Coordinates of N, CA and C in Angstrom, one line a residue:
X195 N 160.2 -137.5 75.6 CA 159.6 -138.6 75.1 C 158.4 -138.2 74.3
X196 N 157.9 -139.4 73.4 CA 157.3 -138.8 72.2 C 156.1 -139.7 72.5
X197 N 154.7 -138.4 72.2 CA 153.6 -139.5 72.9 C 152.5 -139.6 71.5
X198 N 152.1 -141.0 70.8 CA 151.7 -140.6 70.0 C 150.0 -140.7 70.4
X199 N 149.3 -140.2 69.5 CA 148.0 -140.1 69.7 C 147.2 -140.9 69.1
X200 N 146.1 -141.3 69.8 CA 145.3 -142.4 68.7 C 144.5 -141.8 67.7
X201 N 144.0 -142.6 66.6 CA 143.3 -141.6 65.8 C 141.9 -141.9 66.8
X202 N 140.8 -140.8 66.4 CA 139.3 -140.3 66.6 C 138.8 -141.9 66.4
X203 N 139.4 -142.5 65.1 CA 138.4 -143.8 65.2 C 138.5 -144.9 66.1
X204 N 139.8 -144.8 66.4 CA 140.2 -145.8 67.0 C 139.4 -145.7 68.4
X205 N 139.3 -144.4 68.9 CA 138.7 -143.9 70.7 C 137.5 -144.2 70.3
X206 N 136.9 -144.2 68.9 CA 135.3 -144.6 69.0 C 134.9 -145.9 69.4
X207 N 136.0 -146.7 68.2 CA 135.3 -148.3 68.2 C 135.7 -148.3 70.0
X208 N 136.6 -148.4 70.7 CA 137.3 -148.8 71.9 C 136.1 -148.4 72.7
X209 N 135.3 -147.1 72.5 CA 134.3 -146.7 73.5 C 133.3 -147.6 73.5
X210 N 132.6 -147.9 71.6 CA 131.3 -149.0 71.8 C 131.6 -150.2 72.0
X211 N 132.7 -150.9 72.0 CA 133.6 -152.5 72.7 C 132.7 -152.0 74.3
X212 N 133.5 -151.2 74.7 CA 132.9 -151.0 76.2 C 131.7 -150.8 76.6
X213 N 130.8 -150.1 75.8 CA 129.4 -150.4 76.0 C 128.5 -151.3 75.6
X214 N 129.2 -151.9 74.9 CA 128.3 -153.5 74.3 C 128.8 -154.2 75.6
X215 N 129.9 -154.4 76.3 CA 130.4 -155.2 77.6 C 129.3 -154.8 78.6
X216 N 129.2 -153.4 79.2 CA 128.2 -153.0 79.9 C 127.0 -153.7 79.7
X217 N 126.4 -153.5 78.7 CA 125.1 -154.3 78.3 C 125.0 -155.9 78.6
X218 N 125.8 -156.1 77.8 CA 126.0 -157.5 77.9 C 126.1 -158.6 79.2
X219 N 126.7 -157.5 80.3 CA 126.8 -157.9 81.8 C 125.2 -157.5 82.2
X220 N 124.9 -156.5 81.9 CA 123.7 -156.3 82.9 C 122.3 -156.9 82.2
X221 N 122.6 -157.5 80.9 CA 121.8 -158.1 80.2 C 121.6 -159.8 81.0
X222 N 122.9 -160.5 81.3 CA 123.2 -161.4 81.7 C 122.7 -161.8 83.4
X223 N 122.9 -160.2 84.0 CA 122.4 -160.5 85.3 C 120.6 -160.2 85.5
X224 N 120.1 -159.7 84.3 CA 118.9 -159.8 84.4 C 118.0 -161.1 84.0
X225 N 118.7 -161.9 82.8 CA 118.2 -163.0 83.1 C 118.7 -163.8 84.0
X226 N 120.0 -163.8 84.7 CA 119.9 -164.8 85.9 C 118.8 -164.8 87.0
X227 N 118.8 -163.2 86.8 CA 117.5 -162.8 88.4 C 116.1 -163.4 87.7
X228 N 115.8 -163.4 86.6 CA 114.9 -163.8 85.7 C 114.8 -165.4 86.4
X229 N 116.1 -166.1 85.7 CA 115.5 -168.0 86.0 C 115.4 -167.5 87.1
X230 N 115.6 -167.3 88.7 CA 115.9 -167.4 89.5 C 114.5 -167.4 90.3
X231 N 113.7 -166.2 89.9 CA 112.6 -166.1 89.8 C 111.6 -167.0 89.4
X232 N 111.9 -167.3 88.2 CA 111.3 -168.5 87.8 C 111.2 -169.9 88.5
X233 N 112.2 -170.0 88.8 CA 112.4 -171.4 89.6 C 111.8 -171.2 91.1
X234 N 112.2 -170.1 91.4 CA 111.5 -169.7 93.0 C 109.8 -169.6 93.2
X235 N 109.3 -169.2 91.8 CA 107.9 -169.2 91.4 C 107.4 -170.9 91.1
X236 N 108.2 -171.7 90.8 CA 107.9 -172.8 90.4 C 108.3 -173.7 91.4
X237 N 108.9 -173.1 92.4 CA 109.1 -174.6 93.6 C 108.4 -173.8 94.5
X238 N 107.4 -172.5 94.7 CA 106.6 -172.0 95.2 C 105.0 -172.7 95.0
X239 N 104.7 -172.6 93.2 CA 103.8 -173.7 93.0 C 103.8 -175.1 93.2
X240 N 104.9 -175.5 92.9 CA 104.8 -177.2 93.4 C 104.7 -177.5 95.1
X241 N 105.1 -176.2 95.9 CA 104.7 -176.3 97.1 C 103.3 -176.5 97.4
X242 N 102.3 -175.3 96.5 CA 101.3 -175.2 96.6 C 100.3 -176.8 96.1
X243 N 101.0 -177.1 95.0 CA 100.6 -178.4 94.8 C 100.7 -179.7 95.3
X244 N 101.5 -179.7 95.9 CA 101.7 -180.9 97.2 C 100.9 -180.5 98.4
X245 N 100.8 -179.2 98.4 CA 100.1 -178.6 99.6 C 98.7 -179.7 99.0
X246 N 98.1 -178.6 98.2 CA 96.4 -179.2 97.6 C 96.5 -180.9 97.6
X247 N 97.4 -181.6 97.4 CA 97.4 -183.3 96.7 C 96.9 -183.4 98.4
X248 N 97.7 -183.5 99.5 CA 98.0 -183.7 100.2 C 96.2 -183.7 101.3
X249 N 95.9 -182.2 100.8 CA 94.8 -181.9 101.1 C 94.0 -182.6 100.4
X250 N 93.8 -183.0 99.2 CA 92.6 -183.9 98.8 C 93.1 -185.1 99.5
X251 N 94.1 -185.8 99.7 CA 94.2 -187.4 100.4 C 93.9 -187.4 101.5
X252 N 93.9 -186.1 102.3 CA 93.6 -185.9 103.8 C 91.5 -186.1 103.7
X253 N 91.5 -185.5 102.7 CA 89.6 -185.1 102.4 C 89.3 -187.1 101.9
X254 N 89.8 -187.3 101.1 CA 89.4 -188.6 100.6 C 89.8 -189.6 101.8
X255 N 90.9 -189.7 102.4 CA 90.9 -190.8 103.5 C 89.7 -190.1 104.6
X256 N 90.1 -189.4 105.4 CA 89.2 -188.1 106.2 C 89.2 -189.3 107.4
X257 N 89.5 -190.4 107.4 CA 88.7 -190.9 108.6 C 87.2 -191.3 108.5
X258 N 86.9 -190.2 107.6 CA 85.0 -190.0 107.8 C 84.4 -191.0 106.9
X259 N 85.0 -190.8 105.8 CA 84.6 -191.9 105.1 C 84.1 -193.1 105.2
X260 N 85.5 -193.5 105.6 CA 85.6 -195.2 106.1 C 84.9 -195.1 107.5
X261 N 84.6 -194.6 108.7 CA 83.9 -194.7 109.7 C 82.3 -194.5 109.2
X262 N 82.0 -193.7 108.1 CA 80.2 -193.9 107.6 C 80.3 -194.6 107.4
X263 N 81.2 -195.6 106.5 CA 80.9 -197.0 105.9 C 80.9 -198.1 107.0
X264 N 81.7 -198.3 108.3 CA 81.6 -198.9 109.0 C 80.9 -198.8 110.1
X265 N 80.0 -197.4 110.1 CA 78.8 -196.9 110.9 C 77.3 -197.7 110.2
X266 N 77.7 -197.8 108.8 CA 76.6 -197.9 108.2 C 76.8 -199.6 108.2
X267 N 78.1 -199.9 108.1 CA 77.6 -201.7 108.5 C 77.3 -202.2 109.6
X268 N 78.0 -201.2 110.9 CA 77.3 -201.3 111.8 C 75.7 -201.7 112.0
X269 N 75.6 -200.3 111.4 CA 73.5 -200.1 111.7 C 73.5 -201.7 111.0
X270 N 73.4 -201.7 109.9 CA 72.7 -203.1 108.9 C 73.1 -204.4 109.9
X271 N 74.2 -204.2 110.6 CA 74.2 -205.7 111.2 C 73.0 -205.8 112.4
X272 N 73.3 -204.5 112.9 CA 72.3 -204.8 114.3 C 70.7 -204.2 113.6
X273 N 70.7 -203.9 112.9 CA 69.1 -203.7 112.1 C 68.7 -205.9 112.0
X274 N 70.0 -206.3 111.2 CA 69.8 -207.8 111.1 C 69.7 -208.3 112.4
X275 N 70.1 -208.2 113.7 CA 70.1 -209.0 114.5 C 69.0 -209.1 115.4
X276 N 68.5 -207.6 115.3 CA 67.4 -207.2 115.7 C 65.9 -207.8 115.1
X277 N 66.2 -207.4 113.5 CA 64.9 -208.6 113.2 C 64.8 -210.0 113.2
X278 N 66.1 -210.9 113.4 CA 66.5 -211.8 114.1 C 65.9 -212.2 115.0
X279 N 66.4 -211.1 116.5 CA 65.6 -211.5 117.5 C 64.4 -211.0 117.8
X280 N 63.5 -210.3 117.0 CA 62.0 -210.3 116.7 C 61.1 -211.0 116.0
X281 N 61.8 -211.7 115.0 CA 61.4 -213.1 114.7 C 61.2 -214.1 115.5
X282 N 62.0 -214.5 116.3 CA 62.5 -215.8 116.9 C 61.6 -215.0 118.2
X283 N 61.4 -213.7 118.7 CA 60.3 -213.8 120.0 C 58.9 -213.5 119.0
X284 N 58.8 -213.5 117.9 CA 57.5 -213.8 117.5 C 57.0 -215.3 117.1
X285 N 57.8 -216.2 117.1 CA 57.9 -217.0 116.6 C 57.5 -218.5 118.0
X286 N 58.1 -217.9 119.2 CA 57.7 -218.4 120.5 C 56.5 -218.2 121.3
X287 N 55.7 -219.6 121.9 CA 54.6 -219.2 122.8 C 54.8 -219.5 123.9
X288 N 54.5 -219.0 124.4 CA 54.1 -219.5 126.1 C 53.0 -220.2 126.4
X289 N 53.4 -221.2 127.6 CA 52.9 -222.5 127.7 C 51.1 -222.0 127.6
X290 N 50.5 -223.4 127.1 CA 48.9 -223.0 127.2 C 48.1 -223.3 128.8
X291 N 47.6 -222.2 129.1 CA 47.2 -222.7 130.5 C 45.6 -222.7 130.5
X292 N 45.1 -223.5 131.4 CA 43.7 -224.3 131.7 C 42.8 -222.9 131.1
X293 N 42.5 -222.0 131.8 CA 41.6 -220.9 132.0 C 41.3 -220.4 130.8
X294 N 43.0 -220.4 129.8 CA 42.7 -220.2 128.0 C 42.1 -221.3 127.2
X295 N 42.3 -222.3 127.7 CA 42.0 -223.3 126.5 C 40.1 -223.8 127.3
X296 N 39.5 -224.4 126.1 CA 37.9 -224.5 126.3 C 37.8 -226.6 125.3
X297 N 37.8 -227.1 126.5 CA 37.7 -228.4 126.1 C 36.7 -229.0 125.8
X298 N 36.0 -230.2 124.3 CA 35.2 -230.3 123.9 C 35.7 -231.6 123.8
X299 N 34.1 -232.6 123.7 CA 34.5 -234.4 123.0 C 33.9 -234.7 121.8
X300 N 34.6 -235.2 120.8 CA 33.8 -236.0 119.7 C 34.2 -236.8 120.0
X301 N 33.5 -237.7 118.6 CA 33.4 -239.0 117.9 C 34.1 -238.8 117.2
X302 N 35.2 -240.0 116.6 CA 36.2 -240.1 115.8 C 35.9 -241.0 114.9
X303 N 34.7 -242.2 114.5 CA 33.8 -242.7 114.5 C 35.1 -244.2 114.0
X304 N 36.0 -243.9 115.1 CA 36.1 -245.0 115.5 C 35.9 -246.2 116.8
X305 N 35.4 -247.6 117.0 CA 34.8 -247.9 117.9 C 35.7 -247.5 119.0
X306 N 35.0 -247.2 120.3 CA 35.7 -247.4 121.6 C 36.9 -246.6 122.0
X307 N 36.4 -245.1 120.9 CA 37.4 -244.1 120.9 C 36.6 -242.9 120.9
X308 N 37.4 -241.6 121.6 CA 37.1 -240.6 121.7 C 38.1 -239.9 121.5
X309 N 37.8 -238.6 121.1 CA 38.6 -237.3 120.4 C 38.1 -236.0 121.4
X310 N 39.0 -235.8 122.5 CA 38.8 -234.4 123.2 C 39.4 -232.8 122.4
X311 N 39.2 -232.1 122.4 CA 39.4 -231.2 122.0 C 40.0 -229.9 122.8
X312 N 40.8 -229.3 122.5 CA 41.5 -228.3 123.0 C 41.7 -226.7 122.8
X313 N 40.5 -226.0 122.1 CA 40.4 -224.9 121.6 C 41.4 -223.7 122.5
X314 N 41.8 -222.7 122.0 CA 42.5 -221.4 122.8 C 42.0 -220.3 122.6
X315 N 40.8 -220.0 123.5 CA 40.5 -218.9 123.9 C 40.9 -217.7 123.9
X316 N 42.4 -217.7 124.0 CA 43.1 -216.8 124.3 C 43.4 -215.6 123.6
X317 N 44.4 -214.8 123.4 CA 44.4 -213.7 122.6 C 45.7 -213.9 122.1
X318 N 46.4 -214.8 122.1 CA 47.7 -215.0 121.5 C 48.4 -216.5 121.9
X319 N 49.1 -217.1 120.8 CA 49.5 -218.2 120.5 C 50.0 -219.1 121.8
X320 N 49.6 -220.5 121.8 CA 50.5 -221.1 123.1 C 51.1 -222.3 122.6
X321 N 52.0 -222.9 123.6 CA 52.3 -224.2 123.5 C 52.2 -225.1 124.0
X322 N 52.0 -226.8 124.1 CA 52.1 -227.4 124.8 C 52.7 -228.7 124.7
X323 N 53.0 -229.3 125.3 CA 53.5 -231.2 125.4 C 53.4 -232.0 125.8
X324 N 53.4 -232.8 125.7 CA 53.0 -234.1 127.0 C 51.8 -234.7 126.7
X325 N 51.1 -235.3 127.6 CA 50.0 -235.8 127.9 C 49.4 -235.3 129.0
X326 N 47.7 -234.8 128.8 CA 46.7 -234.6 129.5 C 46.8 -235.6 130.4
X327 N 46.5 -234.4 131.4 CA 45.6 -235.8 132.8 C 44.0 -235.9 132.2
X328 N 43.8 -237.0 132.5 CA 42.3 -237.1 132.2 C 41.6 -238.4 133.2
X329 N 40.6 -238.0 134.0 CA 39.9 -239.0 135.1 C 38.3 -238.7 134.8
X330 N 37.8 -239.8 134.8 CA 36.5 -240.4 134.8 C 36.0 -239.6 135.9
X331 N 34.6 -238.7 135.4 CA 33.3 -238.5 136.1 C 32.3 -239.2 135.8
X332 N 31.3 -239.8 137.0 CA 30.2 -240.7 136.9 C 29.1 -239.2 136.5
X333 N 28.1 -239.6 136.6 CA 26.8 -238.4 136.5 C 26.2 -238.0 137.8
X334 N 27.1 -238.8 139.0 CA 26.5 -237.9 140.2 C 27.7 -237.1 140.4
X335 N 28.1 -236.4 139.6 CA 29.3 -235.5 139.9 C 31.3 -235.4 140.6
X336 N 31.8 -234.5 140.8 CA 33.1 -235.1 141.3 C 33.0 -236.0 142.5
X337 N 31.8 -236.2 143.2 CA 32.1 -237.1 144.0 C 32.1 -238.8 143.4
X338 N 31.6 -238.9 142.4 CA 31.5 -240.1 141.8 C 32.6 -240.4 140.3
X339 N 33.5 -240.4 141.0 CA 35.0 -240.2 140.0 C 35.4 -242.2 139.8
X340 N 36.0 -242.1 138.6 CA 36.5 -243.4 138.4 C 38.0 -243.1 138.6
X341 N 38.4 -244.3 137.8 CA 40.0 -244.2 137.4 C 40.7 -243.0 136.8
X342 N 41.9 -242.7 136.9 CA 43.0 -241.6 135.8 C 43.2 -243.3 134.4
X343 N 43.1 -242.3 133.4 CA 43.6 -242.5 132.5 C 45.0 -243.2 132.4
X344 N 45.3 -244.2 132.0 CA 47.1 -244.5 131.8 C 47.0 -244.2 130.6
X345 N 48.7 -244.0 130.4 CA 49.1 -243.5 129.1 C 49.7 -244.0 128.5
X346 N 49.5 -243.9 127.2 CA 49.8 -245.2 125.7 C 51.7 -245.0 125.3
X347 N 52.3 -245.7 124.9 CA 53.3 -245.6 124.6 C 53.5 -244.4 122.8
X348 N 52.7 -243.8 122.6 CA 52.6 -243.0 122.0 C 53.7 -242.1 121.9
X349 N 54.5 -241.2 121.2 CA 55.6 -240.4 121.3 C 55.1 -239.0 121.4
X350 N 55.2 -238.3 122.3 CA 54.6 -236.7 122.4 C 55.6 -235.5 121.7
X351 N 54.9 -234.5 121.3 CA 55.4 -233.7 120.3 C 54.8 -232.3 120.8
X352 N 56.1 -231.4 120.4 CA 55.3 -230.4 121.3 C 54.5 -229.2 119.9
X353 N 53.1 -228.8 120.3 CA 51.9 -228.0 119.5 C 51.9 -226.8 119.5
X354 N 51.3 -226.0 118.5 CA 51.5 -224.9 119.1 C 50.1 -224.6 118.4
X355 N 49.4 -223.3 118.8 CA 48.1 -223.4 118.8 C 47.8 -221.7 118.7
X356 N 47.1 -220.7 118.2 CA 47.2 -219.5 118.2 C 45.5 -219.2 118.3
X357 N 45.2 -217.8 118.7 CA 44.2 -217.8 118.9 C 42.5 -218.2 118.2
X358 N 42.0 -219.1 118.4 CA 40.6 -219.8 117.9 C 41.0 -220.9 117.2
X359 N 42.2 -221.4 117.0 CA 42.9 -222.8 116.6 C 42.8 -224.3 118.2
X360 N 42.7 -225.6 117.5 CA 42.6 -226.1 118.8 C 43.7 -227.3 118.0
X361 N 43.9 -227.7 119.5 CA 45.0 -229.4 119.0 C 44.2 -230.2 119.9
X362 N 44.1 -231.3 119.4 CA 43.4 -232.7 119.9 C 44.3 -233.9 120.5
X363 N 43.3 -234.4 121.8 CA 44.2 -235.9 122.0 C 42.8 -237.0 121.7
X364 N 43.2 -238.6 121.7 CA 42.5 -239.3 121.5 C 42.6 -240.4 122.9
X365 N 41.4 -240.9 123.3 CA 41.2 -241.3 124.9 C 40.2 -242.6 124.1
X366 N 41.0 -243.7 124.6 CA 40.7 -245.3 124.4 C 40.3 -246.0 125.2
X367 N 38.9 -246.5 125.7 CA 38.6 -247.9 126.3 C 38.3 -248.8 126.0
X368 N 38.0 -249.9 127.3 CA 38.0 -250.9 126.8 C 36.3 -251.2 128.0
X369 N 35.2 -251.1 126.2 CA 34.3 -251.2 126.9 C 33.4 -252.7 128.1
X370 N 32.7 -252.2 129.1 CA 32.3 -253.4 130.2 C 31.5 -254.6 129.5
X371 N 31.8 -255.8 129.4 CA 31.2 -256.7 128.5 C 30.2 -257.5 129.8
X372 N 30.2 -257.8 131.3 CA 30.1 -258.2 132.1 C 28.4 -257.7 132.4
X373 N 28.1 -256.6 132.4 CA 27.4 -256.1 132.8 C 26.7 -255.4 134.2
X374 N 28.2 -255.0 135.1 CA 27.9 -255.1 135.7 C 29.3 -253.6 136.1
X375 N 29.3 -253.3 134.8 CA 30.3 -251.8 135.2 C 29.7 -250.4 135.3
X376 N 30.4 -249.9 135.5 CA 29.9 -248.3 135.4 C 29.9 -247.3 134.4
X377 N 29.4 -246.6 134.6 CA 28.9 -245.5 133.5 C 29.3 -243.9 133.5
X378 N 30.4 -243.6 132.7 CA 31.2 -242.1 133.5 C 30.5 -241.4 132.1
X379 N 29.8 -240.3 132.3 CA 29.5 -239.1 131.7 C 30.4 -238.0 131.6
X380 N 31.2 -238.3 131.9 CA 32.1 -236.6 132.1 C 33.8 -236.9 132.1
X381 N 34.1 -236.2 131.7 CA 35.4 -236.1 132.1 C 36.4 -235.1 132.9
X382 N 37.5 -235.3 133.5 CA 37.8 -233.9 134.3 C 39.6 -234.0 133.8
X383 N 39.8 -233.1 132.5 CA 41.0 -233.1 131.6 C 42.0 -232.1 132.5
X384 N 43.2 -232.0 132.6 CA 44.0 -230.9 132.9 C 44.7 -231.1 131.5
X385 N 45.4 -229.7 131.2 CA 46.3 -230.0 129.7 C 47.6 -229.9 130.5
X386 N 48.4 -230.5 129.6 CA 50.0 -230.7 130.0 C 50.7 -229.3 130.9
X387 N 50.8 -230.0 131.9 CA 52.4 -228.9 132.5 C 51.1 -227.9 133.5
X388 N 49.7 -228.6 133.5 CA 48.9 -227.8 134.4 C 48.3 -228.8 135.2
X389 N 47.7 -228.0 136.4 CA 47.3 -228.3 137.7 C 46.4 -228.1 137.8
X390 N 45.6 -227.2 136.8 CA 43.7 -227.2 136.8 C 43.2 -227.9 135.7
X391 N 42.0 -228.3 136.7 CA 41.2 -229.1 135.0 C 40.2 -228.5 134.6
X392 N 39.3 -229.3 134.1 CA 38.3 -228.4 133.3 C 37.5 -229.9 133.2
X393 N 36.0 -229.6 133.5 CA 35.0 -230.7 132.9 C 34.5 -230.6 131.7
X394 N 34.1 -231.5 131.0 CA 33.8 -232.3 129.7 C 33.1 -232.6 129.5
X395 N 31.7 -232.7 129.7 CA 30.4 -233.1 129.0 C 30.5 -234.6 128.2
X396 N 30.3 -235.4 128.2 CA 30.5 -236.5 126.9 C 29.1 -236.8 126.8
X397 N 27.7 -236.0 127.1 CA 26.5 -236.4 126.2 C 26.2 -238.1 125.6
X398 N 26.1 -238.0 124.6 CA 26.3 -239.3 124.1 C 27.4 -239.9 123.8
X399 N 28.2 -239.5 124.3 CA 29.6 -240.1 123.9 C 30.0 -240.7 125.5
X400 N 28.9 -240.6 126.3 CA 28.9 -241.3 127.7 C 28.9 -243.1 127.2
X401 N 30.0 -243.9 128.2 CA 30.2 -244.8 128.0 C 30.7 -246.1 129.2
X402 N 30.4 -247.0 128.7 CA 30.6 -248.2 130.8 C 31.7 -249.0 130.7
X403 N 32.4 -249.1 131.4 CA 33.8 -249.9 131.6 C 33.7 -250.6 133.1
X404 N 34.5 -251.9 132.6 CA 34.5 -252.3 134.2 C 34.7 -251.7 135.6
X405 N 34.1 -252.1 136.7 CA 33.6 -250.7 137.8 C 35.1 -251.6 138.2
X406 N 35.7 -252.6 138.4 CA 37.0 -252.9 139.0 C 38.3 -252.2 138.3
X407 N 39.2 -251.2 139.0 CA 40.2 -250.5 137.9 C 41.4 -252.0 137.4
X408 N 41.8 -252.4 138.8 CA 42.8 -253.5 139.0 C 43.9 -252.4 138.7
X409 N 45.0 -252.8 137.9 CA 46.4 -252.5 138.1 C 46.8 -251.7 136.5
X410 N 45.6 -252.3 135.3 CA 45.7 -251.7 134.5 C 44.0 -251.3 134.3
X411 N 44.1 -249.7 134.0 CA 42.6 -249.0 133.9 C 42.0 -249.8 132.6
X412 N 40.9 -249.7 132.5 CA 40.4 -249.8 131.1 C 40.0 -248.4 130.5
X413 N 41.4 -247.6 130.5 CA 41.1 -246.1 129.7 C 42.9 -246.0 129.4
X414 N 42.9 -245.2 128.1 CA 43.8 -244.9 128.0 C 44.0 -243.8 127.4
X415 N 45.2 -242.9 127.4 CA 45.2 -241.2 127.0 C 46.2 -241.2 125.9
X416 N 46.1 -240.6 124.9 CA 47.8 -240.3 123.9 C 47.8 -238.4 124.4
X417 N 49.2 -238.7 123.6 CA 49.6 -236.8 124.1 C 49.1 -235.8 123.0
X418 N 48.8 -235.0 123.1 CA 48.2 -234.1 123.1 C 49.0 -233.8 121.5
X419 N 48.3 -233.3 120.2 CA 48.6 -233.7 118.9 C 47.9 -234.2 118.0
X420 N 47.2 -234.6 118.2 CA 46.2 -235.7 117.1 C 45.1 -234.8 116.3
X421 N 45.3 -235.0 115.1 CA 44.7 -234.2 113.9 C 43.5 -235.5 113.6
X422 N 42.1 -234.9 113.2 CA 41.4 -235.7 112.9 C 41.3 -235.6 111.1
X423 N 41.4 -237.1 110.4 CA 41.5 -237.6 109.4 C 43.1 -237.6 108.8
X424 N 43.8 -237.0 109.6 CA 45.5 -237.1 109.1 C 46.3 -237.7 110.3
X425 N 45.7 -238.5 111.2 CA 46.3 -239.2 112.3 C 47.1 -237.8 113.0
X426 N 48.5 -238.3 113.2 CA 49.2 -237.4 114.6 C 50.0 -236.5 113.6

């Protein structure tokens, strides 16, 4: 058998066909490892970035936030409720009692009327309501007592009075035309919602009513309120 031979050129080109293939293969698997890489580095970073996103929404919600802010509306409500209810106990007195208040009489210069006076000694604000008791002293002293006061259909209002301030009531008779009544110098006042009195001096404002009381006194009391020259 007859073997023929290739020529020299032919064995050359056939050699670089096959090393351009070589290349070409290991060219191809280097960029696959290449994207591969790439994409492995890139869903590496987007991990990282979901990681961080995640982490700032965890920092921005935190919980902490929104609890300062509802810590801090907290405080502001009870800061308000608090000066609320320091107002409203500043704003309250406690009843006026005998020993604080210092009782005085004028002239109101109207006839057959008298203006007692109710000054507060005290060292802080009081209240009161109602109507004083008020009973006639003669000038021989508590033994020589007349009538209690009755009281006028007047509407009482409750006062409030703070220290060296006074509230006034006004005390009405009906002077003795007869000649033959008595003569009270003094008065013995308790102020509303009290059980001690206090004497009164009435100087020249001493005055005589019938010595018989009968069923209605010739005295009468209003409640405690009365401003002089602006009525009640």
């Amino acid at each position: 058998m007859r073997v023929k031979k290739m020529p020299a050129l032919a064995l050359g080109l056939a050699a670089a066909v096959l090393s351009l293939t070589a290349c070409g293969s290991s060219d191809g698997s280097s960029a696959s490892a290449d994207t591969s890489a790439s994409t492995a580095a890139s869903s590496s970073t987007g991990g990282q970035g979901s990681t961080s996103g995640s982490s700032s929404s965890d920092s921005s919600v935190g919980g902490k936030g929104s609890t300062s802010a509802s810590s801090s509306s907290d405080s502001s409500a009870g800061s308000s409720k608090g000066s609320e209810l320091a107002a409203q106990s500043s704003t309250s007195a406690s009843r006026c009692k005998t020993d604080h208040l210092a009782p005085s009489a004028t002239a109101t210069g109207t006839k057959n009327e008298i203006v007692v006076n109710l000054k507060n000694t005290g060292s802080s604000a009081c209240s009161m309501h109602g109507f004083p008791g008020v009973q006639l002293v003669g000038p021989d002293g508590l033994g020589d007592t007349g009538p209690d006061a009755a009281r006028t259909d007047v509407s009482a209002s409750t006062v409030t009075i703070g220290p060296g301030e006074e509230t006034r009531f006004l005390l009405h008779f009906i002077p003795d035309t007869s000649g033959s009544g008595r003569t009270y110098t003094r008065l013995s006042v308790t102020p509303p919602n009290e059980k001690v009195s206090e004497i009164v001096d009435l100087n020249d404002l001493a005055f005589t009513i019938s010595a018989s009381s009968g069923n209605a006194p010739d005295v009468y009391v209003d409640p405690v309120g009365y401003h002089v020259g602006s009525g009640k």
